[in-house]
PDB file of C-alpha atoms and ligand atoms in Angstrom:
ATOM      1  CA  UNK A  21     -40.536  42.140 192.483  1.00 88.00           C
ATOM      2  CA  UNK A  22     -40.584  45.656 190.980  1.00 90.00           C
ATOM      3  CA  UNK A  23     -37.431  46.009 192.844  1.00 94.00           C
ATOM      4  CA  UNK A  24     -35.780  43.457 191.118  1.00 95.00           C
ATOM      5  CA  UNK A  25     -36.905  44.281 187.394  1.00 96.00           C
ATOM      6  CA  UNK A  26     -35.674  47.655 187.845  1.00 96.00           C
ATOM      7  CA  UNK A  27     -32.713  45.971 188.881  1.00 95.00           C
ATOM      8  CA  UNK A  28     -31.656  43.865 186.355  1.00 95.00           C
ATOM      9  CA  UNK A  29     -32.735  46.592 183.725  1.00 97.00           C
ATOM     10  CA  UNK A  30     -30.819  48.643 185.441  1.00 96.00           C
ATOM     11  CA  UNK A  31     -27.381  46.537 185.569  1.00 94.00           C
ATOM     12  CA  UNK A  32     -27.866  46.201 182.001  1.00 95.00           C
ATOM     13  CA  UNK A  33     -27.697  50.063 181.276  1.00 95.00           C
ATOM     14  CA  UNK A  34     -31.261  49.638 179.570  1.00 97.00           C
ATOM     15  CA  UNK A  35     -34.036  52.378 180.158  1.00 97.00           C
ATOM     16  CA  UNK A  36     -37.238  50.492 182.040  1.00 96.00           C
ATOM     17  CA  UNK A  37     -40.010  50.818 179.948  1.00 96.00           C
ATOM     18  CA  UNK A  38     -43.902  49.155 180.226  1.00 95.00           C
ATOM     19  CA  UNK A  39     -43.120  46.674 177.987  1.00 96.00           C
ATOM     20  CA  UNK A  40     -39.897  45.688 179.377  1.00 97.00           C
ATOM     21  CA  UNK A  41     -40.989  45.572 182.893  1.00 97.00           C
ATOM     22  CA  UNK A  42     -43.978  43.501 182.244  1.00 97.00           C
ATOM     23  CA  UNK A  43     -42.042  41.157 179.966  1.00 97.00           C
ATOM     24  CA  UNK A  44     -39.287  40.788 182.515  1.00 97.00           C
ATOM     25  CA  UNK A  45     -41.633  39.982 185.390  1.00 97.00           C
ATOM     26  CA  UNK A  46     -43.243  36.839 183.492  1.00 96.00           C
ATOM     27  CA  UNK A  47     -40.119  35.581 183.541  1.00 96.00           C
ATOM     28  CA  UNK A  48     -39.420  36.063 187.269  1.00 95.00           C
ATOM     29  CA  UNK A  49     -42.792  34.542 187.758  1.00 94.00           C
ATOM     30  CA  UNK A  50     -42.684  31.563 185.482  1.00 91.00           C
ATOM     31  CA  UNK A  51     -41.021  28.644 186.462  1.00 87.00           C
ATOM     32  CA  UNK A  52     -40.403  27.086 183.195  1.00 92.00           C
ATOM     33  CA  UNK A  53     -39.478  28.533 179.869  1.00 97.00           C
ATOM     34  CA  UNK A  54     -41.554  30.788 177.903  1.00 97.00           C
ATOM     35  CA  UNK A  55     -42.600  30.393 173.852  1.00 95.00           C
ATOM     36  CA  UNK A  56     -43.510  33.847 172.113  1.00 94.00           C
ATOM     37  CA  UNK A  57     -46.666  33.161 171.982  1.00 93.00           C
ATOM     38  CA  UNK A  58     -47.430  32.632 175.799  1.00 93.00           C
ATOM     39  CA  UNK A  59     -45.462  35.811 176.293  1.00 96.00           C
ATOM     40  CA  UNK A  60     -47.595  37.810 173.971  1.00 95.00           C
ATOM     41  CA  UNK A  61     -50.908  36.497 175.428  1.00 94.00           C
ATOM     42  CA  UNK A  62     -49.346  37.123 178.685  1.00 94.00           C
ATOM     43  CA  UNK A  63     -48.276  40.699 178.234  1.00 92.00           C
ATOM     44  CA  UNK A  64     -51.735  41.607 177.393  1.00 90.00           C
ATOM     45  CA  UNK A  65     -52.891  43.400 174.294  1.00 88.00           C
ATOM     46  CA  UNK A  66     -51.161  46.454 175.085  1.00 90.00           C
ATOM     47  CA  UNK A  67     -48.081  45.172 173.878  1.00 93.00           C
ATOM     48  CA  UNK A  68     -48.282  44.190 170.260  1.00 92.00           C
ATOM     49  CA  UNK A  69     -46.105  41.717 168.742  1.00 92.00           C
ATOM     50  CA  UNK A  70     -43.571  43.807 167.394  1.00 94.00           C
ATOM     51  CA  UNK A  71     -42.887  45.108 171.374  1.00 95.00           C
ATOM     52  CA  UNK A  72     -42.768  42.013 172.469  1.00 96.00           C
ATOM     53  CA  UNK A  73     -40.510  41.066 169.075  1.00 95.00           C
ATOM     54  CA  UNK A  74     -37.872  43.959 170.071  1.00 96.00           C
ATOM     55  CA  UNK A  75     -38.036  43.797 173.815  1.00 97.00           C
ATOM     56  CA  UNK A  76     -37.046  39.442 173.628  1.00 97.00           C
ATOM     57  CA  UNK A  77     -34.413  40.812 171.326  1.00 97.00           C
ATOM     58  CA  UNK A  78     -32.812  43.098 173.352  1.00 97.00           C
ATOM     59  CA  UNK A  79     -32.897  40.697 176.371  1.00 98.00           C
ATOM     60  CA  UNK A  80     -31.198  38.098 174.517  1.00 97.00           C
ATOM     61  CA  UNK A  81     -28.283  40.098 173.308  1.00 96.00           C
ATOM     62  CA  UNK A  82     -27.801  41.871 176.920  1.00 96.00           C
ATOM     63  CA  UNK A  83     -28.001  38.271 178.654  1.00 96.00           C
ATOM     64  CA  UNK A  84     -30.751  38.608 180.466  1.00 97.00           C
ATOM     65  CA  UNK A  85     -32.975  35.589 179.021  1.00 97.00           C
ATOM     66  CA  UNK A  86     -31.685  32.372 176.691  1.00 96.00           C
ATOM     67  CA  UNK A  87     -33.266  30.478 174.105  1.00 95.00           C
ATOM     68  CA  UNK A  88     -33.650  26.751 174.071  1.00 95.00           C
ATOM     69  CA  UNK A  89     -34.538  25.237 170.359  1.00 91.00           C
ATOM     70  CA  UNK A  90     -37.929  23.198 170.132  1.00 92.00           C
ATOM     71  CA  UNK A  91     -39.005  19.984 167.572  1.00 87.00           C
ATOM     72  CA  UNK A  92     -40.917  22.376 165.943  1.00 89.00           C
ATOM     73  CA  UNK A  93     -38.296  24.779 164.418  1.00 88.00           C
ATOM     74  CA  UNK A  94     -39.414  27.530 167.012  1.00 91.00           C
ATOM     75  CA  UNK A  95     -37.870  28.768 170.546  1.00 93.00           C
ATOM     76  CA  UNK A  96     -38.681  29.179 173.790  1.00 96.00           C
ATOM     77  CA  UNK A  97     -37.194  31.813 176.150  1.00 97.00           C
ATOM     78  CA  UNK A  98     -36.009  31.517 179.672  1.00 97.00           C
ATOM     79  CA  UNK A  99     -34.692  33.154 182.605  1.00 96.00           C
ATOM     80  CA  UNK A 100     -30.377  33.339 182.534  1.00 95.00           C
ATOM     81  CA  UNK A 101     -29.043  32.456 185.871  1.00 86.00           C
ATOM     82  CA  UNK A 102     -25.630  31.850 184.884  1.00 70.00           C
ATOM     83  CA  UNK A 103     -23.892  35.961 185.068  1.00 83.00           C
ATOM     84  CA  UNK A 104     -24.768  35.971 180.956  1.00 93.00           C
ATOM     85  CA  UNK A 105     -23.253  39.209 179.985  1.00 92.00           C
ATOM     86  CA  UNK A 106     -24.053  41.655 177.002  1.00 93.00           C
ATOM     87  CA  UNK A 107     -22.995  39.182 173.950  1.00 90.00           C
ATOM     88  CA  UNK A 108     -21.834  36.320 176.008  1.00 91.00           C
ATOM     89  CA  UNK A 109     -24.294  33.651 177.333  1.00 91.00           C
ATOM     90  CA  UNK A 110     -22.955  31.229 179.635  1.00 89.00           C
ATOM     91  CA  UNK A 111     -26.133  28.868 179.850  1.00 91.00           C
ATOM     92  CA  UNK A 112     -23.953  25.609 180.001  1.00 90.00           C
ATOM     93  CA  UNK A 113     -27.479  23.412 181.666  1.00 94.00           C
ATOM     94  CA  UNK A 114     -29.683  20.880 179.925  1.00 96.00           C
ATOM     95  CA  UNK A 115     -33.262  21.672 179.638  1.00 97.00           C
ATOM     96  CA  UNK A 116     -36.230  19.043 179.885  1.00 97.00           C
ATOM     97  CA  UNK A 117     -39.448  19.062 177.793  1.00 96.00           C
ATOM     98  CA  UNK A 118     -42.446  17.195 179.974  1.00 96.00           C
ATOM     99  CA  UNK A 119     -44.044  14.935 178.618  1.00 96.00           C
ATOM    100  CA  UNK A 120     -46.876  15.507 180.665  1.00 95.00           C
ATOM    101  CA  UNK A 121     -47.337  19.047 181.477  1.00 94.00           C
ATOM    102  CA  UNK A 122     -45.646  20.232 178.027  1.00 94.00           C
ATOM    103  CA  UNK A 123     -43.391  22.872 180.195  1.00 95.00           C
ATOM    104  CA  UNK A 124     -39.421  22.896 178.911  1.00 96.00           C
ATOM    105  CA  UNK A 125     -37.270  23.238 182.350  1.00 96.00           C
ATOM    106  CA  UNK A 126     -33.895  25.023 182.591  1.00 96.00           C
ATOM    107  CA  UNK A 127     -31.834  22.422 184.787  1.00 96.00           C
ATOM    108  CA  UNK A 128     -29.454  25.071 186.020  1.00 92.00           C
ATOM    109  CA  UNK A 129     -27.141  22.533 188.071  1.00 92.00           C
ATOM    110  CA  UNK A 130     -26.829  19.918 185.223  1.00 95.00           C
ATOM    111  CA  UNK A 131     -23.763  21.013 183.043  1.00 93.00           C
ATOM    112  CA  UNK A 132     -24.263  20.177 179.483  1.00 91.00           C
ATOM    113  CA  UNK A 133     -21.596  17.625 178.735  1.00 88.00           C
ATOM    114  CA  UNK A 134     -18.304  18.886 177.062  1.00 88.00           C
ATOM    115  CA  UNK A 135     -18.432  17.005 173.174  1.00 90.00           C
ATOM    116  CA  UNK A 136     -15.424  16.355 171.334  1.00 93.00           C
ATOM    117  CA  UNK A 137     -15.208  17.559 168.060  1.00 96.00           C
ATOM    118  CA  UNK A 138     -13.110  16.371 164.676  1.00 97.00           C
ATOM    119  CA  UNK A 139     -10.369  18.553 164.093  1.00 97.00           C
ATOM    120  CA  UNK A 140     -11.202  21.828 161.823  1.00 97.00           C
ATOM    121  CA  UNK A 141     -14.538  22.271 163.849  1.00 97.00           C
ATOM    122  CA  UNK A 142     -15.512  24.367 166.241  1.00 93.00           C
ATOM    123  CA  UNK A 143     -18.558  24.806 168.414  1.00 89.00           C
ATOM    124  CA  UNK A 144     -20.650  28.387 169.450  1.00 84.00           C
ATOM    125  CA  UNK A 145     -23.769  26.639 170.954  1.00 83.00           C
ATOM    126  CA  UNK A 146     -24.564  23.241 172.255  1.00 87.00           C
ATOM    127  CA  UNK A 147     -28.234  22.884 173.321  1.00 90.00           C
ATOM    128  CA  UNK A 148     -29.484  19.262 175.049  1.00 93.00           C
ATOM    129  CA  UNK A 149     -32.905  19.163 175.579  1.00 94.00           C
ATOM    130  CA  UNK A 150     -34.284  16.045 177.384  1.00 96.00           C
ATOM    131  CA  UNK A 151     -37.540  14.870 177.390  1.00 96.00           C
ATOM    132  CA  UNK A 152     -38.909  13.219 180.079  1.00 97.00           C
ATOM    133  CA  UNK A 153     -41.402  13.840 183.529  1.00 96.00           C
ATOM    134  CA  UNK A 154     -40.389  17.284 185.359  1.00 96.00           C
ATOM    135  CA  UNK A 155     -40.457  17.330 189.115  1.00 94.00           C
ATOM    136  CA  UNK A 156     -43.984  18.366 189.749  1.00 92.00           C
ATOM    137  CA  UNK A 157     -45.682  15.735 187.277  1.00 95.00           C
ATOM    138  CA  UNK A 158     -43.744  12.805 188.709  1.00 92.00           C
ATOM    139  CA  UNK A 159     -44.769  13.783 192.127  1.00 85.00           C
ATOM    140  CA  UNK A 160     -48.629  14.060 191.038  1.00 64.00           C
ATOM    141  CA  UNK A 161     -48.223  10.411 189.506  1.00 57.00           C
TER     142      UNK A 161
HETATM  143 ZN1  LIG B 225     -27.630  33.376 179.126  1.00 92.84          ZN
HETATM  144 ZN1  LIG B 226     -44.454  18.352 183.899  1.00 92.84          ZN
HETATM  145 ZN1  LIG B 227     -32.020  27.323 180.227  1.00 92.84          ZN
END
């Protein structure tokens, strides 16, 4: 896996760096998305939460990770899959919050539906989160 972190740090021209490389390998790990929180208890305390702050940053604007809004005014970050480049995220999927585990899922296959807009407006984002039962808590029922 240290192969691959170097990798995608790499391919985005950024330096590797502790903090990066720990960061980066949560997210290969973790199946679901990530809130800041989880990432800074994660990371260990020898990351504080500026690091952390700056490092989520800077792998949001090179494309590396997405965020997905939450009810509670807050995000959650997850893994890009979709050839996101440096400013332009291509994360067209749905994502589903569990009702039972609590986990928010990137559906990478399901293609957020195209939405017509009045004339005059214009769209930069749409975000569809679903809630329902994820895979693994629907088996385990
Ligand atoms: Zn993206
Ligand atoms: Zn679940
Ligand atoms: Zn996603």
């Amino acid at each position: 896996m240290q192969d691959q972190i170097r990798d995608i740090l790499k391919s985005n021209h950024l330096s590797v760096t502790g903090s990066r490389e720990k960061i980066l390998g949560l997210f290969l790990l973790e199946p679901g998305a990530l809130a800041h929180g989880d990432i800074e208890k994660k990371a260990g305390a020898k990351f504080d939460r500026v690091t952390v702050y700056r490092t989520l940053q800077t792998f949001v604007e090179k494309g590396i990770i997405h965020t997905i809004p939450t009810d509670d005014n807050s995000v959650l970050y997850a893994l890009c899959k979709d050839n996101c480049t440096e400013g332009h995220h291509h994360d067209h999927h749905v994502h589903l919050v569990c009702n039972t585990c609590g986990n928010t899922y990137c559906l990478d296959n399901v293609v957020t539906p195209e939405i017509r807009l009045p004339k005059g407006y214009t769209s930069s984002q749409i975000d569809v989160v679903i809630k329902g039962v994820c895979a693994n808590c629907n088996v385990s029922l």
